[in-house]
XYZ file of C-alpha atoms in Angstrom:
572
model
C 105.604 192.397 254.146
C 105.715 192.756 250.404
C 107.197 195.971 248.489
C 104.625 198.152 246.798
C 107.065 199.046 244.244
C 106.849 199.891 240.959
C 108.543 199.230 238.058
C 109.544 200.675 234.507
C 111.896 199.106 232.158
C 115.168 201.469 231.920
C 115.470 203.106 229.054
C 118.478 202.190 226.757
C 120.653 205.085 227.052
C 119.657 206.270 230.031
C 117.287 208.902 230.448
C 119.034 212.479 229.054
C 120.566 214.343 231.705
C 123.368 217.442 231.368
C 126.359 215.056 231.285
C 124.790 213.721 227.945
C 124.755 217.917 225.788
C 128.501 217.458 224.741
C 127.896 214.063 224.246
C 124.713 214.370 222.447
C 126.552 217.611 220.517
C 129.898 215.401 219.053
C 127.595 212.725 217.296
C 125.296 214.863 216.521
C 128.742 216.633 214.572
C 129.960 213.691 213.831
C 126.282 211.655 211.680
C 126.702 214.815 209.461
C 130.500 214.043 208.896
C 129.820 210.610 208.174
C 126.948 212.236 205.413
C 130.495 214.102 203.902
C 132.208 211.399 201.797
C 129.076 210.090 200.512
C 128.153 213.149 198.969
C 132.157 213.665 197.320
C 131.297 210.179 195.836
C 127.892 211.124 194.441
C 129.214 214.160 192.689
C 131.247 211.157 190.364
C 130.111 208.875 187.591
C 132.366 205.925 188.419
C 131.851 206.018 192.536
C 127.430 206.893 192.571
C 125.883 204.989 194.243
C 121.988 204.934 196.146
C 120.670 202.035 196.645
C 122.722 199.598 198.128
C 123.193 202.054 200.670
C 119.868 203.457 201.197
C 119.722 202.208 204.588
C 122.376 204.251 206.335
C 121.795 207.516 204.967
C 118.012 206.911 206.542
C 119.853 206.438 209.051
C 122.587 209.856 209.599
C 119.636 211.784 208.758
C 117.832 210.083 211.938
C 120.347 209.851 214.643
C 120.982 213.782 213.572
C 117.541 214.341 214.593
C 117.922 211.996 217.410
C 121.263 213.177 219.350
C 120.028 216.463 217.962
C 117.246 216.234 220.594
C 118.797 214.870 222.485
C 121.673 217.207 223.363
C 118.710 220.143 223.905
C 116.641 217.122 227.138
C 120.528 217.266 228.367
C 121.104 221.017 228.710
C 117.208 220.787 230.519
C 118.326 217.960 232.398
C 114.717 215.963 231.805
C 116.218 213.957 234.398
C 113.180 213.133 236.594
C 111.046 213.374 233.799
C 107.414 211.972 233.547
C 106.123 208.668 231.709
C 103.804 209.352 230.203
C 103.258 212.260 227.274
C 105.883 214.799 227.001
C 108.832 212.472 227.129
C 107.554 210.850 223.979
C 110.829 212.039 222.093
C 112.788 210.079 225.065
C 110.746 206.752 223.505
C 110.534 207.271 220.480
C 114.844 207.148 220.820
C 114.952 203.328 222.228
C 113.065 202.460 218.990
C 115.843 204.386 217.272
C 118.025 203.649 218.972
C 116.616 199.239 218.998
C 116.625 199.517 215.203
C 118.975 201.499 214.268
C 121.719 199.586 213.389
C 119.740 197.221 211.397
C 119.939 199.973 208.585
C 123.519 199.087 208.189
C 123.316 195.752 209.166
C 121.164 195.631 205.410
C 123.311 197.132 203.890
C 125.877 194.959 204.396
C 123.074 192.303 202.705
C 122.230 194.325 199.917
C 126.764 194.952 199.113
C 126.921 190.811 199.793
C 123.845 190.319 197.404
C 125.329 192.607 194.671
C 128.400 191.114 195.162
C 126.924 187.222 194.849
C 124.831 188.580 191.546
C 127.959 189.532 190.223
C 129.368 186.372 189.981
C 127.082 184.917 188.387
C 126.499 187.621 185.049
C 127.822 186.357 181.962
C 131.484 188.071 181.278
C 133.627 188.259 178.737
C 136.054 189.189 179.645
C 136.362 186.843 182.658
C 136.002 184.437 180.516
C 132.068 183.784 183.017
C 128.683 181.933 182.863
C 125.424 183.038 182.873
C 124.230 181.467 185.833
C 120.194 182.313 186.874
C 119.786 179.073 188.993
C 122.505 180.637 191.735
C 121.330 184.291 191.224
C 117.828 183.244 191.943
C 119.171 180.976 194.857
C 121.451 184.264 196.611
C 118.773 186.819 195.999
C 116.293 184.185 198.185
C 119.122 184.600 201.216
C 119.455 188.072 200.711
C 115.597 188.024 200.976
C 115.881 185.894 204.465
C 117.969 188.217 205.649
C 116.685 191.389 205.440
C 112.753 190.066 206.270
C 114.377 188.567 209.821
C 116.178 192.803 209.701
C 112.413 193.857 209.359
C 111.333 191.608 212.401
C 114.173 193.433 214.643
C 112.925 196.776 213.571
C 109.200 195.567 213.705
C 109.480 194.499 217.970
C 112.153 197.032 218.471
C 109.809 199.195 217.334
C 107.196 197.420 219.156
C 109.659 196.873 222.324
C 109.557 201.477 222.329
C 105.671 202.506 221.646
C 104.765 199.979 224.651
C 106.932 201.453 227.017
C 106.324 204.878 226.214
C 102.317 203.689 226.269
C 102.781 202.527 230.211
C 102.871 198.548 229.379
C 103.198 195.717 231.232
C 107.118 196.098 232.222
C 107.913 192.380 231.888
C 106.431 192.492 228.538
C 108.289 195.276 228.011
C 111.079 193.042 228.457
C 109.966 190.368 227.125
C 110.432 192.590 223.314
C 113.162 194.466 224.210
C 114.778 191.086 224.833
C 113.599 189.654 221.572
C 114.695 192.204 219.658
C 117.948 191.908 221.027
C 118.026 188.381 220.192
C 116.539 188.277 216.507
C 118.544 190.435 215.899
C 121.970 189.488 217.234
C 121.888 185.754 215.798
C 120.860 186.575 212.058
C 124.306 188.680 211.895
C 126.025 185.606 214.226
C 124.644 184.118 210.839
C 125.236 186.349 208.128
C 129.375 186.402 209.587
C 128.910 182.764 210.260
C 127.695 182.833 206.054
C 130.411 185.058 204.615
C 133.516 182.792 205.475
C 131.022 180.116 204.595
C 130.784 181.553 200.484
C 134.958 182.852 200.906
C 136.829 179.793 199.344
C 133.154 178.505 197.928
C 132.232 180.983 195.691
C 133.849 181.086 192.223
C 134.975 184.979 190.855
C 134.072 186.092 193.895
C 136.053 188.542 196.030
C 137.666 187.689 199.394
C 138.705 191.331 200.004
C 135.820 192.822 199.876
C 133.755 189.434 201.897
C 136.300 190.628 204.584
C 135.496 193.636 204.903
C 131.206 192.780 205.246
C 133.108 190.414 207.804
C 134.305 193.262 210.215
C 131.146 195.121 209.498
C 129.412 192.635 210.601
C 131.608 192.302 213.606
C 131.470 195.593 214.492
C 127.807 195.770 214.792
C 127.407 192.720 216.910
C 128.635 195.174 219.327
C 125.071 196.111 219.855
C 123.367 193.306 220.154
C 125.424 192.122 222.757
C 125.310 195.265 224.782
C 121.728 195.318 224.257
C 120.770 190.848 225.519
C 123.402 192.807 228.579
C 120.794 195.769 229.842
C 117.431 194.269 228.362
C 116.765 193.501 231.655
C 116.933 196.394 234.364
C 114.103 197.704 235.956
C 114.930 201.418 236.926
C 111.516 201.874 239.986
C 108.990 204.934 240.723
C 108.093 207.039 242.264
C 105.862 205.668 244.693
C 102.106 206.553 243.697
C 103.591 208.293 240.481
C 104.975 207.181 237.230
C 108.431 209.403 237.611
C 111.427 207.049 236.690
C 113.551 207.514 240.155
C 116.799 208.304 237.911
C 119.374 207.983 240.588
C 118.425 204.374 241.306
C 120.289 200.869 240.837
C 120.081 199.619 237.444
C 118.217 202.791 235.249
C 120.975 203.118 232.781
C 121.363 207.523 233.996
C 125.092 207.352 235.663
C 127.029 208.351 234.040
C 129.341 205.000 233.686
C 126.806 203.341 231.856
C 125.848 206.625 229.580
C 129.475 205.685 228.451
C 129.645 202.250 228.094
C 126.059 203.313 225.869
C 127.828 205.471 224.083
C 131.686 203.136 223.603
C 129.751 200.093 222.978
C 126.399 200.624 221.418
C 126.909 204.325 218.921
C 130.057 204.058 218.176
C 129.793 200.801 216.756
C 127.089 202.221 214.436
C 128.717 205.159 213.345
C 131.413 203.268 212.553
C 130.353 201.246 210.563
C 129.183 204.466 208.359
C 131.320 206.503 209.004
C 133.076 203.457 206.970
C 130.351 202.877 203.973
C 130.224 206.105 202.829
C 133.996 206.600 203.263
C 134.743 203.604 201.232
C 134.088 203.519 196.960
C 131.404 201.253 196.968
C 130.089 201.228 194.072
C 134.453 200.129 192.794
C 134.693 197.118 196.021
C 131.443 195.785 195.690
C 131.670 195.679 191.267
C 127.871 197.347 191.704
C 126.313 200.422 190.344
C 124.231 203.612 191.606
C 121.297 201.614 191.867
C 122.341 197.928 192.848
C 121.137 194.346 192.907
C 117.638 195.379 193.236
C 114.876 193.722 191.368
C 114.220 190.327 192.591
C 114.389 188.153 189.342
C 115.173 188.343 185.410
C 111.880 189.126 184.753
C 112.539 192.429 183.162
C 116.103 191.602 182.575
C 119.544 191.101 183.326
C 120.763 192.018 186.645
C 121.628 196.183 185.638
C 124.747 195.922 188.682
C 127.539 197.834 186.093
C 127.096 199.468 183.021
C 124.798 198.676 180.827
C 124.983 194.722 182.144
C 128.875 194.470 181.471
C 132.352 194.636 181.620
C 133.081 198.532 181.809
C 137.088 199.112 182.830
C 136.993 201.522 185.506
C 133.074 200.329 187.320
C 133.431 196.271 186.208
C 133.719 193.081 187.582
C 137.177 192.237 189.023
C 138.967 190.078 186.959
C 139.333 186.162 187.727
C 141.905 183.857 187.934
C 141.082 183.495 183.835
C 140.438 186.662 182.999
C 142.703 187.279 179.506
C 140.339 189.255 176.994
C 139.103 186.545 175.011
C 139.997 189.952 171.968
C 143.422 189.948 173.172
C 144.534 186.615 172.702
C 143.929 186.960 169.104
C 147.999 185.449 168.776
C 147.635 182.052 167.088
C 151.526 180.626 168.479
C 149.669 179.111 171.000
C 147.567 175.680 170.350
C 148.692 172.605 171.940
C 146.367 170.386 170.375
C 146.070 166.484 169.164
C 144.200 165.979 165.423
C 142.964 162.445 164.495
C 141.169 163.521 161.145
C 142.294 166.375 158.548
C 140.228 170.116 158.708
C 137.918 171.966 156.226
C 137.887 174.724 153.864
C 135.200 176.995 153.564
C 133.627 175.056 150.535
C 134.421 171.911 152.751
C 137.921 170.193 150.994
C 140.073 168.371 153.288
C 143.280 169.875 154.210
C 146.195 168.964 155.905
C 145.703 168.895 159.477
C 149.954 168.877 159.986
C 150.003 171.717 156.986
C 147.489 173.670 158.369
C 148.692 174.428 162.231
C 151.929 174.077 161.889
C 151.442 177.166 160.126
C 150.459 179.019 163.257
C 153.276 177.136 165.397
C 155.442 179.606 166.974
C 156.582 179.501 170.400
C 154.771 175.699 171.668
C 155.470 172.299 169.836
C 152.056 170.062 169.794
C 151.934 166.556 168.684
C 150.039 166.012 165.550
C 148.372 162.559 165.036
C 148.267 160.816 162.044
C 145.274 161.176 160.014
C 143.572 158.042 160.673
C 141.964 156.556 157.695
C 138.320 155.186 159.595
C 138.465 158.534 161.268
C 138.155 161.015 159.135
C 135.656 157.951 156.514
C 133.572 158.146 159.632
C 133.732 161.255 160.196
C 132.706 162.358 156.868
C 130.005 160.676 157.470
C 127.949 161.411 160.647
C 129.056 164.681 158.385
C 125.688 163.492 156.511
C 122.207 164.619 156.868
C 121.362 161.559 155.981
C 122.678 159.776 158.403
C 120.008 157.965 161.742
C 120.400 158.602 164.735
C 121.076 155.606 166.218
C 123.960 155.573 163.281
C 125.668 159.162 164.284
C 125.321 157.800 167.952
C 127.357 155.105 166.837
C 129.361 156.563 164.636
C 129.583 159.672 167.863
C 131.331 156.623 170.144
C 133.679 155.377 168.387
C 134.786 158.128 167.471
C 134.981 158.879 170.967
C 136.813 155.723 171.415
C 139.591 156.647 169.137
C 140.211 159.994 170.570
C 139.916 159.036 174.173
C 142.768 155.898 173.744
C 145.391 158.458 172.226
C 144.195 161.166 174.748
C 145.834 158.258 177.254
C 148.922 157.175 175.889
C 151.033 158.721 178.468
C 148.590 158.185 181.837
C 151.097 156.843 184.451
C 150.525 153.165 185.808
C 151.422 150.960 188.194
C 152.477 148.104 189.046
C 149.706 144.463 189.109
C 150.327 141.187 190.130
C 148.128 137.960 189.332
C 148.657 135.003 188.724
C 147.105 132.857 184.807
C 145.401 130.120 184.480
C 149.793 129.723 182.886
C 151.732 131.383 185.681
C 152.117 134.423 187.184
C 152.189 137.215 185.359
C 153.927 140.946 186.352
C 151.124 144.065 184.113
C 149.866 147.269 185.118
C 147.083 149.718 185.552
C 146.273 153.237 185.537
C 147.182 154.927 188.570
C 144.729 158.131 188.412
C 141.943 158.345 189.525
C 139.722 159.307 186.830
C 136.932 161.597 186.322
C 134.562 162.409 183.339
C 132.723 165.521 182.930
C 130.242 165.041 179.769
C 128.675 168.307 179.010
C 124.863 167.906 178.788
C 123.055 166.533 176.766
C 125.574 165.629 173.482
C 128.521 164.923 175.702
C 126.532 161.911 177.040
C 127.846 160.427 173.059
C 131.271 159.814 174.664
C 130.439 159.475 177.919
C 129.477 154.970 177.063
C 133.764 155.005 175.234
C 134.866 156.555 177.596
C 133.315 154.266 180.571
C 134.610 150.982 178.184
C 138.526 152.452 178.528
C 138.190 153.011 181.819
C 135.153 151.711 183.068
C 136.100 152.473 187.445
C 135.210 156.612 186.040
C 133.223 158.512 187.751
C 130.339 160.379 186.019
C 130.528 164.388 186.917
C 127.349 165.547 184.079
C 127.756 169.636 183.626
C 124.208 171.081 182.760
C 125.432 174.165 180.074
C 122.726 175.900 177.070
C 124.193 178.319 175.322
C 121.621 181.143 174.995
C 120.317 181.531 171.639
C 120.382 185.278 171.155
C 124.306 186.212 173.318
C 125.838 182.703 173.050
C 126.666 183.212 176.061
C 126.129 180.008 177.653
C 124.237 179.006 180.331
C 123.671 176.437 183.812
C 121.679 174.743 184.304
C 123.137 172.018 186.834
C 126.303 170.520 187.835
C 127.284 167.451 188.996
C 130.468 168.350 190.640
C 130.308 167.355 194.249
C 131.757 169.702 197.392
C 135.258 168.274 196.961
C 137.599 166.783 193.734
C 138.705 163.171 194.356
C 139.744 161.997 191.527
C 143.581 162.776 189.835
C 142.269 163.201 186.232
C 139.405 164.663 184.262
C 138.644 164.559 180.562
C 136.320 167.192 180.416
C 134.236 164.821 176.702
C 132.572 168.076 174.876
C 131.583 167.103 171.135
C 131.745 170.514 169.384
C 133.713 173.970 170.212
C 132.587 175.583 168.626
C 133.106 179.862 169.640
C 134.132 177.870 173.089
C 131.707 179.551 175.562
C 130.644 176.501 176.545
C 133.964 175.116 176.286
C 135.815 177.601 178.653
C 132.742 177.728 180.945
C 133.057 174.250 181.960
C 136.315 174.455 182.774
C 136.502 177.241 185.196
C 133.863 175.573 186.408
C 136.303 172.139 186.791
C 139.064 174.531 188.109
C 137.076 176.094 190.560
C 136.441 172.854 192.089
C 140.286 172.298 192.436
C 141.490 170.530 189.123
C 144.720 172.213 188.468
C 144.807 172.725 184.728
C 147.695 170.321 183.987
C 145.579 167.222 185.209
C 142.201 167.780 182.818
C 141.836 167.016 179.110
C 139.417 167.741 176.586
C 138.246 165.148 173.850
C 135.961 166.318 170.477
C 134.910 164.319 168.610
C 134.689 168.401 166.612
C 135.820 172.191 166.981
C 136.012 174.906 164.278
C 140.155 177.429 163.805
C 138.888 180.251 166.957
C 137.009 178.165 169.222
C 140.680 176.473 169.419
C 141.921 179.823 169.869
C 139.853 180.492 172.190
C 140.023 177.933 174.521
C 144.233 177.388 174.606
C 144.612 181.593 174.382
C 142.673 181.042 178.074
C 143.962 178.165 178.694
C 147.580 178.040 177.173
C 148.639 174.282 178.372
C 145.585 172.999 178.351
C 145.635 170.052 176.323
C 142.818 169.090 173.137
C 141.585 165.791 171.788
C 139.913 166.891 168.814
C 138.793 164.195 165.939
C 139.002 167.543 162.945
C 138.672 170.584 162.604
C 136.733 173.076 160.173
C 137.775 177.013 159.421
C 134.638 178.212 159.323
C 132.242 179.937 162.218
C 129.138 181.398 161.300
C 127.338 184.305 162.715
C 124.767 181.641 164.544
C 127.716 179.864 166.226
C 128.216 176.947 164.413
C 131.245 175.184 162.363
C 131.463 175.220 159.176
C 130.662 172.540 156.726
C 130.835 170.826 160.282
C 127.914 168.175 161.818
C 124.862 169.954 162.824
C 123.287 169.922 166.224
C 125.369 166.914 168.120
C 123.035 167.221 170.711
C 118.910 166.820 168.527
C 121.161 164.765 166.138
C 121.984 161.789 168.721
C 118.465 161.654 170.653
C 116.536 162.848 167.505
C 115.113 166.277 169.025
C 115.065 168.223 165.606
C 112.497 171.024 165.102
């Protein structure tokens, strides 16, 4: 004979009884105490933070209220209460328990977003460039995480509400499972994503990534626990809607409640307290409001004071973080010259004498002043030189520079047979990579390919923002892992050196050591060379000529104008 027993989905955390009174009081107090370090940090300007931890603030307030009511219900021993009516608070608790951990998870996303967006900002203090494309990508990823946690919250709310309204038990369990599964896989994906980012994003603070990983792993315990108990049902007394709380699977036993408090409540409080206790603003390089904009249409992210590096508040300096302003010593030059420097008036001066005056501790190679290179550079400067002639001369100068920059490359012995007799010769041993900076670097690429026909070409797209003169990355063809031994960075004009430094950072972050990078240029300013070599003292730079003056607009004077426009006849 079929059983007439009816069931309701078991209450996660069990029905409140007297055994819940003391634990609920303690948990309410713990939630309140966890708020104390946040208030302390909020009192000081350099540690104050709000929006990135807003969800945790809401969580703390909610759970103080929830556990206060649970303590009251436990004191009244509401162990056999009706499924409807006066049990509203029980089902409200179910809603909050289902979605509570997503508050902390959302704040982990907010902090990761601030951390990632910070790596995309131009900051001369760490030689970083503005990367709007990467910033948009990071924001988009964080949006997907937030939407996923919103899905957990909505399904958890629906499950709790449906439970209280007496909806079909199997439907309640299905929705509850859906909420737990979505939460579990979102947190698991978040942890996997953190590990993926660990060695792939330049200037990313690995300590902060490790911290987020640990916090997310602790939170993952909550949906895991929910997945193990969401299927349970509690029988109802015959002919009533009163739950039999003593039945197996009701989650009201003392053991079941201990497990609930340890594996559901405690992880949430640990993560919340930790986020409040640490100096989140310092660890994640953020400000009071974090990165709250989805686009840059209304301005750059205000993560730090005025969006720039500030001692004690700003970004943690990366491996290239020496401030250029602190390195004005001209003694560490390592430059090879093909042509003379020019004074303000444009008259040639002796390159060797000019650089010898700056050389003190470090030696460098000064090449002979090649008459052909000097004559071609003179023609290149001329405003009346046609784009066709400009391209041809730049290619010729690039060829000269490339030959000089390749004189000491390692060789291997090659044997062969000529039409007359066997012979022994040589070939270049290192695998060569060329990284021209678009667009002007294209003017040097063909010449370098004529020297190294098998070289791989990795284009880098950088342009100089007109107002701030900061480089902005818009394209990179660098593969995931380096597959070359030596890289020639092709940057025809080194003016303020912002673009050159940005490209150097990209190449070194890619995995090529400075000793395996050679910069080939046509013309440089003295200030630009100082900036490059103060940041990378061991870098070798080959340049056809050096001018003294750098204008306020960031142009070399007398210079040769905008190389990209002159190469491709795109003057405005």
